[in-house]
Amino acid sequence: MVTLIYYLFCAFVAILLLWNFVEEENLYNEILYAFVLMPFILRILRIY
Amino acid sequence: MSNKWLRKTLIILLSVIMMVIAGREFLIWLNEKEPIVEGPGVTRVAKLSDYFADLKGTALDTNIYILEGEEDGGAVMVTAGVHTNELSGVMTNVILIENAHVEKGKVILIPFANNSAFTAGHPGEAYPMRYHIKTDWGSRWFRFGDRYTNPIHQWPDPEVYVHYPSGQSLSGFDIRNLNRTFPGKADGTITEKVGHAIMQVIEKENVDLFIDLHEAEPMYPVINTIVANQKAMDIAVIAEMNLSAFEGIKIGKEISPENLHGLTHREVGDHSRALSLLAETCDPIQDPLRGRTDEALIITGKDEFILKAAKLGLLYVPFDETGSHIDVRTGRHTSTVLEIISAFSELYPDKEIIVSDAPRYAEIIEKGVGYFLLKPRG
């Protein structure tokens, strides 16, 4: 159960980061959001 | 498409490419296992899940190699990879799997006891994920892992881990330490299930003698020693004397503390009919004092900082410029296993176990570990 909540939380943070990436106008912040998103996606896929 | 969306698309594309490259490497670490050649003495290969079905299809299921003699005798189990950064036990197991014959009795070998821990590195320690052993025909690779089950496979850790069945309190992360979770628990965590499964193998295969192979850092007092459950102390004493007298191997012996629970030498002896012992060699890569942490350190065990500590008298083992080579560590473990089997056979002649074609300390040092590793097919 805790594991399920953890993965849902990871997915929630990933969606927030993706949302910020879409809304962002500044190039450097866009790159930052895209890079920070990577470990969350890998964790949701249970690869990392 | 506007410039803004073109830019965003390119950034996401770049991120996906990087994720695919990193993800592929992580997947290889998670799934790829070193090839093990079944030697001429192997009569059966089983899985841990054959003895405890809950492990079937999990990352912690692992192979069990069984060598049976034509004559009936006792049964010995040798485990390694309970801690996956302690590799000389793995090498000893692989050498026995690929070279040894059993003339009398049965030898059960589990070289990768915690298969999950082989897929993880210890956080902050910069451990290499693999190491290579040179042979006459090329090289063989092996995984080098963590002391603990990969948190991908078991999470979260509790604040305090309460050991089953003793009720002893341990650090929370030790719930992923296979050598703190024996005798295991059928409905426990996945690491406890591995402990339970190994106990099932011991019961169903009528194991009489259990040997668990480990390594320790040079600044740790329990090193170059045999730790024995009180029921197996006489075996440890005979093995120690013979190793010293006939092979020049200086090795200590100590009795398993009665109130330190979860370790194989305590729990296997207390919860089964098997006599349990554990052996340790000197492994510099685990020492916090060490310098550069790379494959060379795994193999040679040479480290200038540990050498300095030795000169200052801070170590519990002799250590000089020659380091603690994998040949020496594997040779010690292999001779220790064979000598423990011999001592057991001497004390319990009706359960005699005879192993042949297994190299001993001097031969492993002379020829190197690689000499005894067979070439995998394909």
Coordinates of C-alpha atoms in Angstrom, one line a residue:
Chain A
M1 CA 0.0 0.0 0.0
V2 CA 2.8 2.4 1.0
T3 CA 4.6 1.5 -2.3
L4 CA 1.5 2.3 -4.3
I5 CA 1.1 5.7 -2.6
Y6 CA 4.8 6.3 -3.3
Y7 CA 4.4 5.6 -7.0
L8 CA 1.3 7.7 -7.2
F9 CA 3.1 10.6 -5.5
C10 CA 6.0 10.2 -8.0
A11 CA 3.5 10.3 -10.9
F12 CA 1.9 13.4 -9.3
V13 CA 5.3 15.2 -9.1
A14 CA 6.1 14.2 -12.6
I15 CA 2.8 15.7 -13.9
L16 CA 3.6 18.9 -12.0
L17 CA 7.0 19.1 -13.5
L18 CA 5.6 18.5 -17.0
W19 CA 3.0 21.2 -16.4
N20 CA 5.6 23.7 -15.4
F21 CA 7.7 22.7 -18.4
V22 CA 4.8 23.4 -20.7
E23 CA 4.0 26.8 -19.0
E24 CA 7.6 27.9 -18.8
E25 CA 8.9 30.6 -21.2
N26 CA 12.5 30.7 -20.1
L27 CA 14.9 28.3 -21.9
Y28 CA 17.1 27.5 -18.9
N29 CA 14.1 26.6 -16.8
E30 CA 12.6 24.5 -19.5
I31 CA 15.8 22.5 -19.7
L32 CA 15.9 22.3 -15.9
Y33 CA 12.3 20.9 -15.7
A34 CA 13.0 18.4 -18.5
F35 CA 16.1 17.1 -16.7
V36 CA 14.5 16.9 -13.3
L37 CA 11.6 14.9 -14.8
M38 CA 13.9 12.1 -16.0
P39 CA 14.5 10.2 -12.6
F40 CA 10.8 10.5 -11.8
I41 CA 9.8 8.8 -15.1
L42 CA 12.5 6.1 -14.6
R43 CA 11.2 5.5 -11.0
I44 CA 7.6 5.2 -12.2
L45 CA 8.7 2.7 -14.8
R46 CA 10.6 0.8 -11.9
I47 CA 13.8 1.0 -13.9
Y48 CA 15.8 3.2 -11.4
Chain B
M1 CA 4.8 25.1 -35.3
S2 CA 5.9 28.2 -33.4
N3 CA 9.5 28.6 -32.2
K4 CA 8.4 28.1 -28.6
W5 CA 6.9 24.7 -29.3
L6 CA 9.7 23.6 -31.6
R7 CA 12.2 24.4 -28.8
K8 CA 10.1 22.5 -26.2
T9 CA 9.8 19.5 -28.5
L10 CA 13.6 19.5 -29.0
I11 CA 14.2 19.7 -25.3
I12 CA 11.8 16.8 -24.5
L13 CA 13.3 14.8 -27.4
L14 CA 16.8 15.3 -25.9
S15 CA 15.5 14.2 -22.5
V16 CA 13.9 11.1 -23.9
I17 CA 17.1 10.1 -25.7
M18 CA 19.1 10.6 -22.4
M19 CA 16.4 8.6 -20.5
V20 CA 16.6 5.8 -23.0
I21 CA 20.4 5.6 -22.8
A22 CA 20.4 5.7 -19.0
G23 CA 17.3 3.4 -18.7
R24 CA 18.9 0.8 -20.9
E25 CA 22.0 0.7 -18.7
F26 CA 19.8 0.4 -15.6
L27 CA 17.8 -2.4 -17.1
I28 CA 21.0 -4.3 -18.0
W29 CA 22.1 -3.9 -14.3
L30 CA 18.7 -5.1 -13.1
N31 CA 18.4 -8.1 -15.4
E32 CA 21.7 -9.3 -16.9
K33 CA 23.3 -12.1 -15.0
E34 CA 26.8 -13.5 -15.4
P35 CA 27.1 -16.9 -17.1
I36 CA 27.8 -19.8 -14.9
V37 CA 29.0 -23.1 -16.4
E38 CA 27.6 -26.3 -15.0
G39 CA 30.7 -28.4 -14.4
P40 CA 30.9 -32.1 -14.8
G41 CA 30.1 -32.7 -11.1
V42 CA 26.8 -30.8 -11.2
T43 CA 23.9 -33.4 -11.0
R44 CA 21.0 -31.0 -10.6
V45 CA 20.2 -27.3 -10.9
A46 CA 17.2 -26.1 -8.9
K47 CA 15.7 -22.7 -8.0
L48 CA 15.1 -21.3 -4.6
S49 CA 11.4 -21.0 -5.6
D50 CA 11.3 -24.8 -6.1
Y51 CA 11.5 -24.9 -2.3
F52 CA 9.4 -21.8 -1.5
A53 CA 7.0 -20.9 -4.3
D54 CA 6.4 -17.3 -3.2
L55 CA 9.8 -16.4 -4.7
K56 CA 8.9 -17.6 -8.2
G57 CA 9.2 -14.8 -10.8
T58 CA 10.7 -12.4 -8.3
A59 CA 14.2 -10.8 -8.6
L60 CA 15.3 -12.7 -5.5
D61 CA 14.8 -16.2 -6.9
T62 CA 18.2 -17.7 -7.5
N63 CA 19.9 -20.9 -8.8
I64 CA 21.0 -23.7 -6.5
Y65 CA 23.7 -26.0 -7.9
I66 CA 23.7 -29.6 -6.5
L67 CA 26.6 -32.0 -6.7
E68 CA 25.7 -35.5 -5.7
G69 CA 28.0 -38.5 -5.1
E70 CA 27.3 -42.0 -6.1
E71 CA 27.7 -43.1 -2.5
D72 CA 25.3 -41.9 0.2
G73 CA 26.7 -39.6 2.8
G74 CA 26.1 -36.3 4.5
A75 CA 24.9 -33.0 2.9
V76 CA 26.7 -29.7 3.0
M77 CA 25.3 -26.3 1.8
V78 CA 27.7 -23.5 1.0
T79 CA 26.2 -20.0 0.5
A80 CA 27.8 -16.9 -0.9
G81 CA 26.5 -13.6 -2.1
V82 CA 24.5 -13.1 1.1
H83 CA 26.4 -9.8 1.0
T84 CA 27.0 -9.2 -2.7
N85 CA 30.1 -6.9 -2.2
E86 CA 32.0 -9.8 -0.6
L87 CA 33.0 -11.7 -3.7
S88 CA 35.6 -14.3 -2.7
G89 CA 32.8 -16.6 -1.5
V90 CA 31.1 -16.2 -4.9
M91 CA 34.4 -17.2 -6.6
T92 CA 34.8 -20.2 -4.3
N93 CA 31.2 -21.3 -5.1
V94 CA 31.8 -20.9 -8.8
I95 CA 35.1 -22.8 -8.7
L96 CA 33.4 -25.7 -6.9
I97 CA 30.4 -25.6 -9.4
E98 CA 32.7 -25.7 -12.4
N99 CA 35.5 -28.1 -11.1
A100 CA 34.5 -30.2 -8.2
H101 CA 33.2 -33.8 -8.1
V102 CA 31.4 -35.3 -5.2
E103 CA 32.3 -38.9 -4.6
K104 CA 30.2 -39.4 -1.4
G105 CA 27.4 -37.3 0.0
K106 CA 25.9 -34.1 -1.4
V107 CA 27.2 -30.5 -1.9
I108 CA 24.6 -27.8 -2.4
L109 CA 25.9 -24.4 -3.6
I110 CA 24.1 -21.1 -3.7
P111 CA 26.5 -18.6 -5.2
F112 CA 24.1 -15.6 -5.4
A113 CA 22.0 -15.9 -2.3
N114 CA 20.7 -12.3 -2.4
N115 CA 20.1 -11.9 -6.1
S116 CA 18.4 -8.5 -5.7
A117 CA 21.4 -7.0 -3.9
F118 CA 23.6 -7.8 -7.0
T119 CA 21.5 -5.3 -8.9
A120 CA 22.3 -2.3 -6.7
G121 CA 25.3 -0.4 -5.7
H122 CA 25.9 0.9 -2.2
P123 CA 24.8 4.5 -2.1
G124 CA 27.7 7.0 -1.8
E125 CA 30.4 4.3 -2.2
A126 CA 31.0 4.5 -5.9
Y127 CA 31.2 0.7 -6.3
P128 CA 31.8 -0.6 -9.8
M129 CA 28.8 -2.7 -10.9
R130 CA 31.0 -5.5 -12.4
Y131 CA 34.5 -6.9 -12.2
H132 CA 36.4 -9.1 -14.6
I133 CA 38.6 -12.2 -14.0
K134 CA 41.3 -12.9 -16.6
T135 CA 41.5 -16.5 -17.8
D136 CA 43.7 -18.3 -20.4
W137 CA 40.9 -18.0 -23.0
G138 CA 39.7 -14.4 -22.3
S139 CA 37.8 -13.0 -19.3
R140 CA 34.7 -13.7 -17.2
W141 CA 32.6 -11.0 -15.7
F142 CA 30.7 -11.0 -12.4
R143 CA 28.3 -8.6 -10.8
F144 CA 29.4 -6.6 -7.8
G145 CA 26.5 -5.4 -5.6
D146 CA 25.4 -4.0 -2.3
R147 CA 25.1 -5.4 1.2
Y148 CA 21.3 -4.9 1.1
T149 CA 18.4 -5.9 -1.1
N150 CA 17.7 -3.4 -3.8
P151 CA 15.1 -0.9 -2.5
I152 CA 13.3 -1.2 -5.9
H153 CA 12.5 -4.8 -4.7
Q154 CA 11.8 -4.0 -1.0
W155 CA 10.7 -0.6 0.2
P156 CA 10.2 1.2 2.6
D157 CA 12.6 0.4 5.5
P158 CA 11.1 0.8 9.0
E159 CA 12.6 3.1 11.6
V160 CA 13.4 0.0 13.7
Y161 CA 13.6 -3.5 12.3
V162 CA 12.3 -6.1 14.7
H163 CA 13.8 -9.5 14.0
Y164 CA 11.6 -12.5 13.7
P165 CA 11.3 -14.6 15.8
S166 CA 13.6 -13.2 18.5
G167 CA 12.1 -9.8 18.7
Q168 CA 15.5 -8.2 18.8
S169 CA 15.6 -4.6 17.6
L170 CA 18.0 -3.7 14.8
S171 CA 18.6 -0.7 12.5
G172 CA 15.7 -0.2 10.0
F173 CA 17.8 -0.8 6.9
D174 CA 18.9 -4.2 8.2
I175 CA 15.5 -5.5 7.2
R176 CA 17.1 -5.7 3.7
N177 CA 20.2 -7.4 5.0
L178 CA 19.9 -11.1 4.4
N179 CA 22.4 -11.9 7.1
R180 CA 20.1 -10.2 9.7
T181 CA 16.9 -11.9 8.6
F182 CA 17.5 -15.6 9.2
P183 CA 15.7 -17.9 9.8
G184 CA 13.3 -15.9 7.7
K185 CA 9.6 -15.6 7.6
A186 CA 7.2 -17.1 5.1
D187 CA 4.8 -14.1 5.1
G188 CA 7.5 -11.5 5.8
T189 CA 9.4 -9.1 3.5
I190 CA 11.0 -10.4 0.4
T191 CA 14.4 -10.6 2.1
E192 CA 12.9 -12.6 5.0
K193 CA 11.3 -14.9 2.4
V194 CA 14.7 -15.7 1.0
G195 CA 15.9 -16.6 4.5
H196 CA 12.9 -18.8 4.9
A197 CA 13.4 -20.4 1.5
I198 CA 17.1 -21.3 2.3
M199 CA 15.8 -22.8 5.6
Q200 CA 13.4 -24.9 3.5
V201 CA 16.2 -26.1 1.3
I202 CA 18.2 -27.1 4.4
E203 CA 15.2 -29.0 5.7
K204 CA 14.1 -30.7 2.5
E205 CA 17.6 -31.6 1.3
N206 CA 18.5 -32.9 4.8
V207 CA 21.5 -30.6 5.1
D208 CA 23.9 -31.6 7.9
L209 CA 26.5 -28.8 7.6
F210 CA 26.0 -25.2 6.5
I211 CA 28.8 -22.8 5.6
D212 CA 28.2 -19.1 4.7
L213 CA 31.1 -17.3 3.0
H214 CA 31.7 -13.6 3.7
E215 CA 34.4 -10.9 3.7
A216 CA 35.2 -8.1 6.1
E217 CA 37.0 -4.8 6.0
P218 CA 40.6 -4.8 7.5
M219 CA 39.5 -2.5 10.3
Y220 CA 36.8 -4.9 11.5
P221 CA 37.7 -7.3 14.2
V222 CA 35.8 -10.3 12.9
I223 CA 38.1 -11.1 10.0
N224 CA 40.2 -14.0 8.7
T225 CA 38.2 -16.2 11.0
I226 CA 35.6 -18.9 11.3
V227 CA 32.5 -18.0 13.3
A228 CA 30.7 -21.2 14.5
N229 CA 27.5 -21.9 16.2
Q230 CA 28.2 -23.6 19.6
K231 CA 27.1 -27.0 18.1
A232 CA 29.8 -26.6 15.4
M233 CA 32.7 -25.3 17.5
D234 CA 34.6 -28.6 17.4
I235 CA 34.5 -28.6 13.6
A236 CA 35.9 -25.0 13.6
V237 CA 38.7 -26.0 16.0
I238 CA 39.8 -29.0 13.9
A239 CA 39.6 -26.9 10.6
E240 CA 41.6 -24.1 12.1
M241 CA 44.4 -26.5 13.3
N242 CA 44.5 -28.3 10.0
L243 CA 44.5 -25.1 7.9
S244 CA 47.4 -23.7 9.9
A245 CA 49.4 -27.0 10.1
F246 CA 49.0 -28.2 6.5
E247 CA 48.5 -25.1 4.4
G248 CA 50.0 -22.3 6.4
I249 CA 46.7 -20.4 6.6
K250 CA 46.4 -18.4 9.8
I251 CA 42.7 -18.3 10.7
G252 CA 40.9 -17.5 13.9
K253 CA 37.8 -19.1 15.3
E254 CA 35.1 -17.7 17.5
I255 CA 31.8 -18.7 18.8
S256 CA 28.6 -17.2 17.5
P257 CA 27.2 -14.7 20.1
E258 CA 24.0 -16.2 21.5
N259 CA 22.2 -12.8 21.6
L260 CA 23.0 -11.5 18.2
H261 CA 20.1 -12.7 16.0
G262 CA 19.4 -12.9 12.3
L263 CA 22.9 -14.1 11.3
T264 CA 23.3 -17.5 9.6
H265 CA 25.8 -18.9 12.1
R266 CA 23.3 -18.3 14.9
E267 CA 19.9 -18.9 13.3
V268 CA 20.7 -21.8 10.9
G269 CA 22.3 -23.7 13.8
D270 CA 19.4 -22.9 16.2
H271 CA 16.5 -23.5 13.8
S272 CA 17.6 -26.5 11.9
R273 CA 19.5 -29.7 12.4
A274 CA 22.5 -28.3 10.4
L275 CA 25.7 -27.4 12.0
S276 CA 26.4 -23.8 10.9
L277 CA 29.6 -21.9 10.4
L278 CA 30.6 -18.6 8.7
A279 CA 34.0 -17.7 7.3
E280 CA 35.5 -14.2 6.7
T281 CA 38.4 -13.0 4.6
C282 CA 40.0 -9.6 4.2
D283 CA 38.3 -7.3 1.7
P284 CA 39.8 -3.8 1.5
I285 CA 37.0 -2.4 -0.8
Q286 CA 34.6 -2.4 2.1
D287 CA 36.9 -0.4 4.4
P288 CA 35.8 3.3 4.8
L289 CA 39.5 4.2 4.9
R290 CA 40.2 3.1 1.4
G291 CA 41.1 5.4 -1.5
R292 CA 40.2 5.0 -5.1
T293 CA 37.3 2.5 -5.4
D294 CA 37.6 0.7 -8.7
E295 CA 37.8 -2.8 -10.3
A296 CA 41.6 -2.9 -9.6
L297 CA 40.8 -2.6 -5.8
I298 CA 38.3 -5.4 -6.1
I299 CA 40.9 -7.7 -7.7
T300 CA 44.2 -6.8 -6.1
G301 CA 43.0 -5.5 -2.7
K302 CA 45.9 -3.0 -2.8
D303 CA 45.3 0.4 -1.2
E304 CA 47.8 3.0 0.0
F305 CA 45.5 4.4 2.8
I306 CA 44.9 0.9 4.2
L307 CA 48.6 0.2 4.0
K308 CA 49.2 3.4 6.0
A309 CA 46.6 2.2 8.6
A310 CA 48.4 -1.1 8.8
K311 CA 51.7 0.6 9.5
L312 CA 50.0 2.5 12.3
G313 CA 48.8 -0.7 13.7
L314 CA 45.1 0.0 13.2
L315 CA 44.1 -3.2 11.4
Y316 CA 43.0 -6.6 12.6
V317 CA 44.9 -8.5 9.8
P318 CA 48.4 -8.5 8.4
F319 CA 48.5 -6.2 5.4
D320 CA 51.4 -5.1 3.2
E321 CA 52.2 -3.8 -0.3
T322 CA 50.9 -7.1 -1.8
G323 CA 47.4 -6.1 -0.7
S324 CA 44.7 -8.8 -0.4
H325 CA 44.4 -10.3 -3.8
I326 CA 41.3 -12.1 -4.9
D327 CA 43.4 -15.3 -5.5
V328 CA 44.5 -15.2 -1.8
R329 CA 41.0 -14.5 -0.5
T330 CA 39.4 -17.2 -2.8
G331 CA 42.1 -19.7 -1.9
R332 CA 41.5 -19.2 1.8
H333 CA 37.8 -19.7 1.5
T334 CA 38.1 -22.7 -0.8
S335 CA 40.5 -24.4 1.6
T336 CA 38.4 -23.4 4.6
V337 CA 35.3 -25.0 3.0
L338 CA 37.1 -28.2 2.2
E339 CA 38.8 -28.4 5.6
I340 CA 35.4 -27.8 7.4
I341 CA 33.9 -30.6 5.3
S342 CA 36.9 -32.8 6.1
A343 CA 36.6 -32.0 9.9
F344 CA 32.8 -32.8 9.8
S345 CA 33.5 -36.1 8.0
E346 CA 36.1 -37.0 10.6
L347 CA 33.7 -36.3 13.5
Y348 CA 30.6 -37.8 11.9
P349 CA 32.0 -40.8 9.8
D350 CA 28.4 -42.1 9.1
K351 CA 27.8 -38.7 7.3
E352 CA 31.0 -38.6 5.4
I353 CA 31.3 -36.2 2.5
I354 CA 34.1 -36.6 0.0
V355 CA 34.8 -33.9 -2.6
S356 CA 37.5 -34.3 -5.2
D357 CA 39.0 -32.1 -8.0
A358 CA 38.6 -28.9 -6.0
P359 CA 41.7 -26.7 -5.9
R360 CA 43.1 -25.6 -2.6
Y361 CA 44.9 -22.4 -1.4
A362 CA 48.3 -23.1 -2.8
E363 CA 47.1 -24.2 -6.2
I364 CA 44.7 -21.2 -6.5
I365 CA 47.5 -18.8 -5.6
E366 CA 49.9 -20.5 -8.1
K367 CA 47.5 -20.6 -11.0
G368 CA 45.1 -17.8 -10.2
V369 CA 41.3 -17.9 -9.9
G370 CA 40.9 -17.5 -13.7
Y371 CA 42.5 -20.8 -14.4
F372 CA 39.6 -22.6 -12.8
L373 CA 36.8 -20.7 -14.6
L374 CA 35.4 -22.5 -17.6
K375 CA 34.6 -20.8 -20.9
P376 CA 30.8 -20.3 -21.2
R377 CA 29.2 -21.6 -24.4
G378 CA 28.0 -19.1 -27.0

